[in-house]
PDB file of C-alpha atoms in Angstrom:
ATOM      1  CA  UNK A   6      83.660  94.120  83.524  1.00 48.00           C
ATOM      2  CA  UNK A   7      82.614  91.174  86.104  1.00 62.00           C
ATOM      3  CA  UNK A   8      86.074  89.842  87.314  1.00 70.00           C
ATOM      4  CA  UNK A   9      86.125  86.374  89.302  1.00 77.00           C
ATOM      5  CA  UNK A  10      88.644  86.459  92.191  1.00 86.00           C
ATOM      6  CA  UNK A  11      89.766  82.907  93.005  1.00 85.00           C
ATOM      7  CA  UNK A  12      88.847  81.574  96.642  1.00 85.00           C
ATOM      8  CA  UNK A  13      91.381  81.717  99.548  1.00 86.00           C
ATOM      9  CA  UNK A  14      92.441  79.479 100.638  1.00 82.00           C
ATOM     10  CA  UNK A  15      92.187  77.545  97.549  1.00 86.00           C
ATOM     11  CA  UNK A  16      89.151  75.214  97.288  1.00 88.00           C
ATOM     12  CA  UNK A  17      86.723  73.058  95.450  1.00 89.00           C
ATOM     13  CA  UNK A  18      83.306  74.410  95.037  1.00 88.00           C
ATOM     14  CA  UNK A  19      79.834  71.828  94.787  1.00 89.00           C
ATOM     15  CA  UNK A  20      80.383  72.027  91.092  1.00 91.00           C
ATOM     16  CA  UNK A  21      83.517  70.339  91.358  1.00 91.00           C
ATOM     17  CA  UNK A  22      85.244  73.772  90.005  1.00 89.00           C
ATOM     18  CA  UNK A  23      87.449  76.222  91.389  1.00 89.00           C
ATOM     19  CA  UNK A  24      85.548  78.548  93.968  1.00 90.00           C
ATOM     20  CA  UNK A  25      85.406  82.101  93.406  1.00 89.00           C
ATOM     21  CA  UNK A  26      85.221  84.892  95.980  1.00 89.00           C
ATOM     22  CA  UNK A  27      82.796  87.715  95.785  1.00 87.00           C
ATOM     23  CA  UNK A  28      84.284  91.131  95.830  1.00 85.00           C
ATOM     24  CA  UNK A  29      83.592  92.120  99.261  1.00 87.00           C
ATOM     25  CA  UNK A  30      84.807  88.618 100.032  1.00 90.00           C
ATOM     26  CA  UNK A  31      88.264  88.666  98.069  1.00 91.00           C
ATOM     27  CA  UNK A  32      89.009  92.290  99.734  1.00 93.00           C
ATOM     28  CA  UNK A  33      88.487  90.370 102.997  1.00 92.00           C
ATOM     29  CA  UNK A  34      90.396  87.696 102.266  1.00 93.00           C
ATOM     30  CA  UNK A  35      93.344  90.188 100.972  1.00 94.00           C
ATOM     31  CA  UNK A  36      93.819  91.914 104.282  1.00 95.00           C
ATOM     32  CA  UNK A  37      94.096  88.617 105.693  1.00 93.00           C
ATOM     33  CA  UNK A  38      96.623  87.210 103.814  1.00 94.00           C
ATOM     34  CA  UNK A  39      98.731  90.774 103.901  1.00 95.00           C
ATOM     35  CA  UNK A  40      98.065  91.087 108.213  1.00 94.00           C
ATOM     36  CA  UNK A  41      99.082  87.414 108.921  1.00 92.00           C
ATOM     37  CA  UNK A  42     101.757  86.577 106.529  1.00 93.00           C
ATOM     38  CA  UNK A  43     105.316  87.431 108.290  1.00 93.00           C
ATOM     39  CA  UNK A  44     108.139  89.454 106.163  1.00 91.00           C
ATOM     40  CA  UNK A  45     110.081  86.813 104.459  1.00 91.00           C
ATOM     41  CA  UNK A  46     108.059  83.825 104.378  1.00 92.00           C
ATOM     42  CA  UNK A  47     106.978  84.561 100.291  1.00 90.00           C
ATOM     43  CA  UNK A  48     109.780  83.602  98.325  1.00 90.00           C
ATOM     44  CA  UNK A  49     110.161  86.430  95.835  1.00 92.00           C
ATOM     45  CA  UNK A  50     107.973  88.833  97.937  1.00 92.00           C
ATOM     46  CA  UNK A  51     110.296  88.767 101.568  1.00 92.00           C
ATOM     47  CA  UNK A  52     108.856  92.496 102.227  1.00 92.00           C
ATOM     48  CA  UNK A  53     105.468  91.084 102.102  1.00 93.00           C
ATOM     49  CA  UNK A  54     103.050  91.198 105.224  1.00 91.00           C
ATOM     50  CA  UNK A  55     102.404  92.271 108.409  1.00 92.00           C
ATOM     51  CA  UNK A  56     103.383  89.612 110.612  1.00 88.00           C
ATOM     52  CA  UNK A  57     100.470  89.925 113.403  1.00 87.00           C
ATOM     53  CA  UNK A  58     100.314  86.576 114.693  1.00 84.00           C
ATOM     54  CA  UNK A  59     103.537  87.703 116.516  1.00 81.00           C
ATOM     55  CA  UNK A  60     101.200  90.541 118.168  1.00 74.00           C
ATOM     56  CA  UNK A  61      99.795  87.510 120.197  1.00 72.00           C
ATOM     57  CA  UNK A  62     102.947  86.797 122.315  1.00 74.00           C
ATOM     58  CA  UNK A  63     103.023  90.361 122.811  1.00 73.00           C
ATOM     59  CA  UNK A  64     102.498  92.698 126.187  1.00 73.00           C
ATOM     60  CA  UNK A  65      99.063  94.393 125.653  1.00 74.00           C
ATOM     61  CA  UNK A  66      99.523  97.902 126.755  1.00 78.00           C
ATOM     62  CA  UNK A  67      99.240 101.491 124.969  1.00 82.00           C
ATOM     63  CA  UNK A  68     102.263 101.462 123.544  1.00 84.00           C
ATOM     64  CA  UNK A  69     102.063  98.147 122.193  1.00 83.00           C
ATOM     65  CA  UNK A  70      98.366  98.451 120.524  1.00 83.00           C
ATOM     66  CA  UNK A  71      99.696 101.807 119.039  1.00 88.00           C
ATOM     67  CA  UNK A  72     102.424 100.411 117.315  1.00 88.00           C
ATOM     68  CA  UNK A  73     100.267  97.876 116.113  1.00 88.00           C
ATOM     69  CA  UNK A  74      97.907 100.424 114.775  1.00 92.00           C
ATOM     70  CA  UNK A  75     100.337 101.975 112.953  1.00 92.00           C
ATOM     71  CA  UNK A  76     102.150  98.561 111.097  1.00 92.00           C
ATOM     72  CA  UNK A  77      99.064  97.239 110.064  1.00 94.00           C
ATOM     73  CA  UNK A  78      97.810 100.839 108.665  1.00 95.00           C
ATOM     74  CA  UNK A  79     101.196 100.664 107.020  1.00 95.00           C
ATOM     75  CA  UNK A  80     100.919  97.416 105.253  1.00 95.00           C
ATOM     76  CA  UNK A  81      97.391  97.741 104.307  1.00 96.00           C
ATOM     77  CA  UNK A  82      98.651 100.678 102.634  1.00 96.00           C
ATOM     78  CA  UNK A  83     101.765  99.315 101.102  1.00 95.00           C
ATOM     79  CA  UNK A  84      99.641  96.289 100.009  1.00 95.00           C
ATOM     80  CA  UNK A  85      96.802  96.994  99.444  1.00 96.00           C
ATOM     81  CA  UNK A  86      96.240 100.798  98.800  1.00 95.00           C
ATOM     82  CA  UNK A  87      94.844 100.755  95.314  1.00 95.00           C
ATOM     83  CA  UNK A  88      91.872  98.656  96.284  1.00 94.00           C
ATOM     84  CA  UNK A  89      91.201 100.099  99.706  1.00 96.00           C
ATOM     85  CA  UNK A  90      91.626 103.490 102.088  1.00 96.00           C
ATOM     86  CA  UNK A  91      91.949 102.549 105.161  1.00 97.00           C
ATOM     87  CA  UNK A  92      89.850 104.967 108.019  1.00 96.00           C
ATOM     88  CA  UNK A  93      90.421 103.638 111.139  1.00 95.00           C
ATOM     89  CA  UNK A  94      92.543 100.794 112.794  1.00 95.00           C
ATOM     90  CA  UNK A  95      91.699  99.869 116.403  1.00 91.00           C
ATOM     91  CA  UNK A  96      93.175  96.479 118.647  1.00 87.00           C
ATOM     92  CA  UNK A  97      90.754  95.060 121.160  1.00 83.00           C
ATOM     93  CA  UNK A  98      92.550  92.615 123.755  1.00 73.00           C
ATOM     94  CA  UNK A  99      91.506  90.212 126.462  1.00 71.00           C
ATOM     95  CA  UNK A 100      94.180  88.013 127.915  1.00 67.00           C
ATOM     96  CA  UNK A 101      95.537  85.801 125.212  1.00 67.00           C
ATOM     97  CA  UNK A 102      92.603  86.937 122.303  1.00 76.00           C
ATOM     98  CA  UNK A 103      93.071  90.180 120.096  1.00 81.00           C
ATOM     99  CA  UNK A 104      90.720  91.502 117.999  1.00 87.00           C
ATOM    100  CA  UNK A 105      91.411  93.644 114.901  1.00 92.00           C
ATOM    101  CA  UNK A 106      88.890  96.117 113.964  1.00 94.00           C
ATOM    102  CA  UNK A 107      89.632  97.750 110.602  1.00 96.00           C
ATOM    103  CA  UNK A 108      87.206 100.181 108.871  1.00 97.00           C
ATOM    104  CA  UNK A 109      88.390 100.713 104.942  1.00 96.00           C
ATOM    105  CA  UNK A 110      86.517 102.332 101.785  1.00 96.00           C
ATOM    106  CA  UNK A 111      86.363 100.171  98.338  1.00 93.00           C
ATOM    107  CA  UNK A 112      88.553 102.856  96.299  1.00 92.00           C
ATOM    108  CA  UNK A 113      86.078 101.368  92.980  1.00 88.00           C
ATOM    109  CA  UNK A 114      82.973 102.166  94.458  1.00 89.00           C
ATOM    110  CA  UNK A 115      83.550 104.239  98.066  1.00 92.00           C
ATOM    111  CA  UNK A 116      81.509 101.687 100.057  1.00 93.00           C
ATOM    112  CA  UNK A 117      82.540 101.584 103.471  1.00 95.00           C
ATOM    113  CA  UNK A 118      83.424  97.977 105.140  1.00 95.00           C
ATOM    114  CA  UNK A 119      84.109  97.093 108.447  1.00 95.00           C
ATOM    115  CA  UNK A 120      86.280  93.952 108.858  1.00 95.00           C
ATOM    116  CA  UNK A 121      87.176  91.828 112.536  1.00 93.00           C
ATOM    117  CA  UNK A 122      89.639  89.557 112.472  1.00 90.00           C
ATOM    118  CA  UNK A 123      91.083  87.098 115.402  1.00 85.00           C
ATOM    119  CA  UNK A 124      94.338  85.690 114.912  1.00 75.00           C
TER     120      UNK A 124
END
């Protein structure tokens, strides 16, 4: 069963009709939307996200990136967990840029992905 996944953030294709999201694309876009929304800004969800963008303002040290580690293993988890396994979680830091390195497995067909974001 082929399954479209609606475009995030929302948007118009050339067609003039809602754009869809490929798989690989919509599981990206998921782990977005779970690492950079903070707890209690979705109405009936306040337990949703990760809050990340606060890791920003934050002292980069050891301690720091490991607690990261573990919150955003822990919401990917929470979140996301029947679409993805998540392997490895690392922070990379310069100054006032972090990068998130996350490595996951599609739990539908065991592909393994490797996503970066920068907040």
């Amino acid at each position: 069963m082929n399954v479209a996944h609606l475009q995030f953030p929302y948007q118009i294709d050339s067609r003039g009709q809602t754009a869809v999201a490929t798989p690989d694309d919509h599981i990206n876009q998921l782990v977005t939307q779970v690492l950079f929304t903070n707890p209690g800004e979705r109405v009936n969800r306040p337990d949703f996200g990760a809050g990340v963008l606060q890791l920003m303002f934050a002292p980069h040290n050891d301690e720091m990136a490991a607690a990261a580690e573990f919150l955003i293993r822990g919401a990917l988890q929470q979140w996301l967990g029947d679409l993805i396994q998540v392997e490895t979680v690392s922070l990379r830091g310069e100054e006032a840029q972090i990068a998130i390195l996350i490595q996951y497995i599609r739990r539908h067909d065991g592909q393994r992905q490797l996503i970066e974001l920068t907040p």
